[in-house]
PDB file of C-alpha atoms in Angstrom:
ATOM      1  CA  LYS A  17     -44.229  46.260  55.700  1.00 69.00           C
ATOM      2  CA  VAL A  18     -42.346  45.529  52.155  1.00 67.00           C
ATOM      3  CA  LEU A  19     -41.240  42.199  53.275  1.00 69.00           C
ATOM      4  CA  MET A  20     -44.540  41.143  54.282  1.00 67.00           C
ATOM      5  CA  GLU A  21     -46.199  42.374  50.931  1.00 64.00           C
ATOM      6  CA  LYS A  22     -43.524  40.591  49.048  1.00 61.00           C
ATOM      7  CA  ALA A  23     -44.064  37.303  51.228  1.00 62.00           C
ATOM      8  CA  GLU A  24     -47.587  37.492  50.388  1.00 61.00           C
ATOM      9  CA  SER A  25     -47.310  38.008  46.793  1.00 57.00           C
ATOM     10  CA  LEU A  26     -45.084  34.879  46.614  1.00 55.00           C
ATOM     11  CA  LEU A  27     -47.295  32.747  48.452  1.00 53.00           C
ATOM     12  CA  CYS A  28     -50.219  34.032  46.378  1.00 56.00           C
ATOM     13  CA  GLY A  29     -48.685  33.943  43.078  1.00 58.00           C
ATOM     14  CA  ILE A  30     -50.372  33.940  39.644  1.00 66.00           C
ATOM     15  CA  GLY A  31     -50.083  30.606  37.784  1.00 66.00           C
ATOM     16  CA  LYS A  32     -49.002  30.362  34.167  1.00 69.00           C
ATOM     17  CA  GLU A  33     -50.161  26.978  32.760  1.00 70.00           C
ATOM     18  CA  SER A  34     -53.766  25.466  32.307  1.00 75.00           C
ATOM     19  CA  GLY A  35     -54.757  22.656  34.695  1.00 72.00           C
ATOM     20  CA  LYS A  36     -56.130  19.333  33.728  1.00 71.00           C
ATOM     21  CA  ALA A  37     -58.247  18.731  36.782  1.00 74.00           C
ATOM     22  CA  ARG A  38     -61.980  18.389  37.081  1.00 73.00           C
ATOM     23  CA  GLN A  39     -64.124  18.520  40.300  1.00 71.00           C
ATOM     24  CA  TRP A  40     -68.013  18.311  40.961  1.00 70.00           C
ATOM     25  CA  ILE A  41     -69.395  21.356  43.222  1.00 69.00           C
ATOM     26  CA  GLU A  42     -72.384  21.188  44.879  1.00 62.00           C
ATOM     27  CA  SER A  43     -74.266  24.737  45.003  1.00 62.00           C
ATOM     28  CA  LEU A  44     -75.002  25.787  48.477  1.00 57.00           C
ATOM     29  CA  GLN A  45     -78.011  27.719  48.033  1.00 52.00           C
ATOM     30  CA  ALA A  46     -78.608  27.604  51.964  1.00 48.00           C
ATOM     31  CA  ALA A  47     -75.412  29.850  52.220  1.00 48.00           C
ATOM     32  CA  TYR A  48     -76.095  32.713  49.984  1.00 45.00           C
ATOM     33  CA  GLN A  49     -77.032  35.106  52.599  1.00 45.00           C
ATOM     34  CA  VAL A  50     -73.709  37.079  52.267  1.00 45.00           C
ATOM     35  CA  ASN A  51     -73.323  40.868  52.515  1.00 50.00           C
ATOM     36  CA  TRP A  52     -73.116  41.599  48.951  1.00 58.00           C
ATOM     37  CA  GLU A  53     -76.486  39.997  47.845  1.00 63.00           C
ATOM     38  CA  ALA A  54     -78.404  43.316  47.786  1.00 67.00           C
ATOM     39  CA  ALA A  55     -75.769  45.045  45.606  1.00 69.00           C
ATOM     40  CA  PHE A  56     -75.485  41.838  43.244  1.00 73.00           C
ATOM     41  CA  GLN A  57     -79.574  41.933  42.933  1.00 70.00           C
ATOM     42  CA  LYS A  58     -79.337  45.706  41.992  1.00 72.00           C
ATOM     43  CA  TRP A  59     -76.878  45.004  39.379  1.00 76.00           C
ATOM     44  CA  LEU A  60     -78.630  41.951  37.952  1.00 72.00           C
ATOM     45  CA  GLU A  61     -81.982  44.024  37.850  1.00 70.00           C
ATOM     46  CA  ASN A  62     -80.408  47.057  35.974  1.00 68.00           C
ATOM     47  CA  ALA A  63     -78.521  44.712  33.578  1.00 66.00           C
ATOM     48  CA  THR A  64     -81.930  42.680  32.931  1.00 57.00           C
ATOM     49  CA  ARG A  65     -84.298  45.609  32.009  1.00 55.00           C
ATOM     50  CA  LEU A  66     -85.538  45.914  28.588  1.00 50.00           C
ATOM     51  CA  GLY A  67     -87.349  49.158  28.690  1.00 53.00           C
ATOM     52  CA  HIS A  68     -90.718  50.500  30.023  1.00 51.00           C
ATOM     53  CA  SER A  69     -94.247  49.226  29.809  1.00 54.00           C
ATOM     54  CA  TYR A  70     -97.560  50.143  30.987  1.00 53.00           C
ATOM     55  CA  ALA A  71     -98.398  46.352  30.967  1.00 54.00           C
ATOM     56  CA  ARG A  72     -96.212  46.543  34.346  1.00 50.00           C
ATOM     57  CA  PRO A  73     -97.177  49.676  36.111  1.00 59.00           C
ATOM     58  CA  SER A  74     -94.619  51.252  38.403  1.00 53.00           C
ATOM     59  CA  ARG A  75     -94.948  50.882  42.017  1.00 47.00           C
ATOM     60  CA  ARG A  76     -93.497  54.313  42.311  1.00 47.00           C
ATOM     61  CA  GLY A  77     -96.758  55.812  40.805  1.00 50.00           C
ATOM     62  CA  GLN A  78     -99.382  53.889  42.851  1.00 49.00           C
ATOM     63  CA  PHE A  79     -99.866  56.906  45.100  1.00 45.00           C
ATOM     64  CA  SER A  80    -100.193  59.383  42.326  1.00 53.00           C
ATOM     65  CA  ASP A  81    -103.018  60.626  40.191  1.00 61.00           C
ATOM     66  CA  PHE A  82    -101.667  58.890  37.075  1.00 59.00           C
ATOM     67  CA  VAL A  83    -100.246  55.554  36.090  1.00 61.00           C
ATOM     68  CA  LEU A  84     -96.417  55.190  35.565  1.00 61.00           C
ATOM     69  CA  PRO A  85     -95.160  52.428  33.302  1.00 60.00           C
ATOM     70  CA  GLY A  86     -92.746  50.103  34.830  1.00 56.00           C
ATOM     71  CA  HIS A  87     -89.617  48.330  33.993  1.00 45.00           C
ATOM     72  CA  LEU A  88     -90.103  45.424  31.523  1.00 48.00           C
ATOM     73  CA  ARG A  89     -88.240  42.137  32.143  1.00 46.00           C
ATOM     74  CA  GLU A  90     -88.222  39.000  30.265  1.00 49.00           C
ATOM     75  CA  GLY A  91     -86.243  35.804  30.455  1.00 48.00           C
ATOM     76  CA  ARG A  92     -82.721  36.399  30.063  1.00 62.00           C
ATOM     77  CA  THR A  93     -79.177  34.838  29.555  1.00 71.00           C
ATOM     78  CA  MET A  94     -76.805  35.759  32.178  1.00 82.00           C
ATOM     79  CA  ASN A  95     -73.139  35.652  30.995  1.00 91.00           C
ATOM     80  CA  ILE A  96     -70.506  34.365  33.524  1.00 93.00           C
ATOM     81  CA  ILE A  97     -66.856  33.878  33.608  1.00 95.00           C
ATOM     82  CA  MET A  98     -65.728  31.649  36.321  1.00 94.00           C
ATOM     83  CA  ASP A  99     -62.174  31.522  37.492  1.00 94.00           C
ATOM     84  CA  THR A 100     -61.232  28.098  37.996  1.00 92.00           C
ATOM     85  CA  SER A 101     -57.681  28.258  38.917  1.00 92.00           C
ATOM     86  CA  GLY A 102     -56.374  26.305  41.900  1.00 88.00           C
ATOM     87  CA  SER A 103     -57.049  28.760  44.489  1.00 87.00           C
ATOM     88  CA  MET A 104     -60.767  29.166  43.654  1.00 89.00           C
ATOM     89  CA  SER A 105     -61.759  25.534  44.357  1.00 81.00           C
ATOM     90  CA  SER A 106     -63.135  26.014  47.841  1.00 82.00           C
ATOM     91  CA  THR A 107     -65.310  29.069  47.297  1.00 83.00           C
ATOM     92  CA  LEU A 108     -67.308  28.037  44.124  1.00 84.00           C
ATOM     93  CA  SER A 109     -70.272  26.428  45.916  1.00 83.00           C
ATOM     94  CA  ASN A 110     -71.283  29.479  47.904  1.00 79.00           C
ATOM     95  CA  VAL A 111     -70.984  31.635  44.793  1.00 77.00           C
ATOM     96  CA  LEU A 112     -73.016  29.124  42.786  1.00 83.00           C
ATOM     97  CA  GLY A 113     -75.791  29.026  45.177  1.00 81.00           C
ATOM     98  CA  ALA A 114     -75.819  33.105  45.576  1.00 76.00           C
ATOM     99  CA  ILE A 115     -76.282  33.251  41.475  1.00 78.00           C
ATOM    100  CA  SER A 116     -78.722  30.458  41.257  1.00 81.00           C
ATOM    101  CA  TYR A 117     -81.010  32.445  44.145  1.00 78.00           C
ATOM    102  CA  SER A 118     -80.492  35.782  42.477  1.00 76.00           C
ATOM    103  CA  CYS A 119     -81.206  34.703  39.080  1.00 79.00           C
ATOM    104  CA  HIS A 120     -84.436  32.995  40.227  1.00 77.00           C
ATOM    105  CA  GLN A 121     -85.584  36.456  41.584  1.00 73.00           C
ATOM    106  CA  HIS A 122     -85.010  38.287  38.468  1.00 71.00           C
ATOM    107  CA  GLN A 123     -86.325  35.767  35.917  1.00 72.00           C
ATOM    108  CA  VAL A 124     -82.844  35.155  34.411  1.00 78.00           C
ATOM    109  CA  ASP A 125     -83.721  31.448  33.118  1.00 78.00           C
ATOM    110  CA  GLN A 126     -80.194  30.373  31.615  1.00 83.00           C
ATOM    111  CA  VAL A 127     -76.743  31.050  32.664  1.00 89.00           C
ATOM    112  CA  ARG A 128     -73.812  30.683  30.263  1.00 93.00           C
ATOM    113  CA  ILE A 129     -70.680  30.026  32.228  1.00 94.00           C
ATOM    114  CA  LEU A 130     -67.261  30.180  30.765  1.00 96.00           C
ATOM    115  CA  GLN A 131     -64.662  28.473  33.120  1.00 95.00           C
ATOM    116  CA  CYS A 132     -61.291  29.522  32.703  1.00 96.00           C
ATOM    117  CA  ASP A 133     -57.994  29.161  34.262  1.00 94.00           C
ATOM    118  CA  THR A 134     -55.514  30.349  31.546  1.00 95.00           C
ATOM    119  CA  VAL A 135     -57.610  29.107  28.772  1.00 96.00           C
ATOM    120  CA  THR A 136     -61.446  28.665  28.374  1.00 96.00           C
ATOM    121  CA  THR A 137     -61.903  25.154  29.517  1.00 94.00           C
ATOM    122  CA  CYS A 138     -65.740  24.816  29.240  1.00 95.00           C
ATOM    123  CA  ASP A 139     -68.221  27.115  27.702  1.00 96.00           C
ATOM    124  CA  ASN A 140     -71.832  26.075  28.083  1.00 94.00           C
ATOM    125  CA  TRP A 141     -75.219  27.064  29.019  1.00 92.00           C
ATOM    126  CA  TYR A 142     -76.931  25.637  32.105  1.00 90.00           C
ATOM    127  CA  SER A 143     -80.372  25.895  33.372  1.00 87.00           C
ATOM    128  CA  LEU A 144     -80.540  27.210  37.057  1.00 84.00           C
ATOM    129  CA  GLU A 145     -81.286  23.437  38.129  1.00 84.00           C
ATOM    130  CA  ASP A 146     -78.186  22.420  36.632  1.00 87.00           C
ATOM    131  CA  LEU A 147     -76.000  24.462  39.009  1.00 84.00           C
ATOM    132  CA  SER A 148     -77.008  22.454  41.894  1.00 82.00           C
ATOM    133  CA  ASN A 149     -74.599  19.668  40.903  1.00 84.00           C
ATOM    134  CA  PHE A 150     -71.794  21.469  38.797  1.00 87.00           C
ATOM    135  CA  GLU A 151     -68.682  20.010  37.256  1.00 89.00           C
ATOM    136  CA  ALA A 152     -65.829  22.398  37.135  1.00 90.00           C
ATOM    137  CA  PHE A 153     -62.790  21.963  34.973  1.00 91.00           C
ATOM    138  CA  GLY A 154     -59.247  23.585  35.118  1.00 91.00           C
ATOM    139  CA  PHE A 155     -57.799  24.231  38.400  1.00 89.00           C
ATOM    140  CA  GLY A 156     -54.422  25.544  36.947  1.00 91.00           C
ATOM    141  CA  GLY A 157     -53.183  29.154  36.383  1.00 91.00           C
ATOM    142  CA  SER A 158     -54.895  32.262  36.403  1.00 92.00           C
ATOM    143  CA  ASP A 159     -55.738  34.400  33.332  1.00 96.00           C
ATOM    144  CA  MET A 160     -59.055  35.271  32.412  1.00 97.00           C
ATOM    145  CA  SER A 161     -58.090  37.014  28.851  1.00 97.00           C
ATOM    146  CA  ASP A 162     -59.328  34.089  26.915  1.00 97.00           C
ATOM    147  CA  ALA A 163     -62.976  33.878  28.285  1.00 97.00           C
ATOM    148  CA  MET A 164     -63.036  37.656  28.281  1.00 97.00           C
ATOM    149  CA  TYR A 165     -62.124  38.044  24.703  1.00 97.00           C
ATOM    150  CA  ARG A 166     -64.424  35.265  23.586  1.00 97.00           C
ATOM    151  CA  LEU A 167     -67.479  37.195  24.926  1.00 96.00           C
ATOM    152  CA  ALA A 168     -66.144  40.354  23.354  1.00 95.00           C
ATOM    153  CA  SER A 169     -66.584  38.593  19.968  1.00 94.00           C
ATOM    154  CA  ASP A 170     -70.096  37.974  20.782  1.00 92.00           C
ATOM    155  CA  LEU A 171     -72.043  40.961  19.699  1.00 89.00           C
ATOM    156  CA  GLU A 172     -75.008  39.907  21.760  1.00 86.00           C
ATOM    157  CA  VAL A 173     -73.310  39.989  25.009  1.00 89.00           C
ATOM    158  CA  GLN A 174     -73.905  43.027  26.712  1.00 87.00           C
ATOM    159  CA  TYR A 175     -73.020  42.326  30.392  1.00 89.00           C
ATOM    160  CA  ALA A 176     -71.049  39.623  32.291  1.00 92.00           C
ATOM    161  CA  VAL A 177     -70.176  38.676  35.759  1.00 91.00           C
ATOM    162  CA  ILE A 178     -66.641  37.495  36.515  1.00 95.00           C
ATOM    163  CA  ILE A 179     -66.021  35.587  39.658  1.00 92.00           C
ATOM    164  CA  THR A 180     -62.437  35.621  40.787  1.00 94.00           C
ATOM    165  CA  ASP A 181     -60.358  35.975  43.780  1.00 93.00           C
ATOM    166  CA  GLY A 182     -58.692  38.799  41.936  1.00 94.00           C
ATOM    167  CA  GLN A 183     -55.404  37.263  41.614  1.00 92.00           C
ATOM    168  CA  ILE A 184     -55.502  36.968  37.913  1.00 95.00           C
ATOM    169  CA  GLN A 185     -54.242  38.419  34.600  1.00 96.00           C
ATOM    170  CA  TYR A 186     -57.096  40.299  32.347  1.00 97.00           C
ATOM    171  CA  PRO A 187     -57.143  42.620  29.284  1.00 97.00           C
ATOM    172  CA  GLN A 188     -56.402  46.085  30.075  1.00 96.00           C
ATOM    173  CA  GLU A 189     -58.444  47.445  27.217  1.00 96.00           C
ATOM    174  CA  THR A 190     -62.215  48.006  28.451  1.00 95.00           C
ATOM    175  CA  MET A 191     -64.358  45.533  27.301  1.00 96.00           C
ATOM    176  CA  PRO A 192     -67.509  46.054  24.809  1.00 94.00           C
ATOM    177  CA  TYR A 193     -69.825  44.869  27.641  1.00 93.00           C
ATOM    178  CA  GLU A 194     -70.527  45.915  31.295  1.00 92.00           C
ATOM    179  CA  VAL A 195     -68.584  43.824  33.728  1.00 94.00           C
ATOM    180  CA  LEU A 196     -69.405  42.993  37.362  1.00 92.00           C
ATOM    181  CA  TRP A 197     -66.241  41.672  39.375  1.00 94.00           C
ATOM    182  CA  VAL A 198     -67.309  39.386  41.954  1.00 90.00           C
ATOM    183  CA  LEU A 199     -64.281  39.091  44.132  1.00 91.00           C
ATOM    184  CA  THR A 200     -63.907  36.209  46.823  1.00 88.00           C
ATOM    185  CA  ASP A 201     -60.865  36.974  48.586  1.00 89.00           C
ATOM    186  CA  PRO A 202     -59.949  40.064  50.908  1.00 86.00           C
ATOM    187  CA  TYR A 203     -56.373  40.118  49.792  1.00 85.00           C
ATOM    188  CA  GLY A 204     -56.934  39.692  46.161  1.00 84.00           C
ATOM    189  CA  ALA A 205     -59.600  42.491  46.371  1.00 86.00           C
ATOM    190  CA  ARG A 206     -57.150  45.222  47.768  1.00 87.00           C
ATOM    191  CA  HIS A 207     -54.835  44.371  45.107  1.00 88.00           C
ATOM    192  CA  PHE A 208     -57.239  44.318  42.282  1.00 93.00           C
ATOM    193  CA  THR A 209     -57.560  47.575  40.358  1.00 93.00           C
ATOM    194  CA  PRO A 210     -58.609  47.179  36.641  1.00 95.00           C
ATOM    195  CA  PRO A 211     -59.707  50.306  34.988  1.00 95.00           C
ATOM    196  CA  TYR A 212     -63.050  49.102  34.067  1.00 96.00           C
ATOM    197  CA  GLY A 213     -66.264  47.242  35.587  1.00 94.00           C
ATOM    198  CA  THR A 214     -68.248  47.417  38.876  1.00 92.00           C
ATOM    199  CA  PHE A 215     -66.751  45.628  42.041  1.00 91.00           C
ATOM    200  CA  LEU A 216     -68.373  43.535  44.740  1.00 88.00           C
ATOM    201  CA  ASN A 217     -66.440  41.881  47.501  1.00 86.00           C
ATOM    202  CA  ILE A 218     -67.471  38.672  49.411  1.00 77.00           C
ATOM    203  CA  ASN A 219     -66.431  38.405  53.008  1.00 65.00           C
TER     204      ASN A 219
END
């Protein structure tokens, strides 16, 4: 068992250098139906709530004798850190499709995507339509620290989705925003144990 774990760790090592490659990725919205969709939408719904308002009555109160205020939502920007290390190149299409679909459902009109391998190779805002034909940069090593600290320096950032296979380096201290780790690889998920954040596994 020890030998197998050592062999797996050697085959799935974390790179140390930033990559110079770029790749166009087509968002596969038809492939979004994965078992983490409901959990992702629940997290996204909680993250984009702005309070309560009687202008949007709660469905929970429709059978009661009085009106309850519902959750107020507006168009919001979703902050996404995308692991663009070499090991992620084959999984990004499905993930982009799932996020695009879920953001449409919850009136998230823009996404800020920070691409990172060992440095932040790109930090841009995108409409959901832009995700259908997305250019990714990097494909080198695996360290999300640069992008995570960049978001931490932005006082308006309250939550972020980090898409990774789990074989990365990251800050050990808790970030000043809520983190959702979306893990794309079963092996990486088993060995990925940061002390903060919510976890969703894609099978």
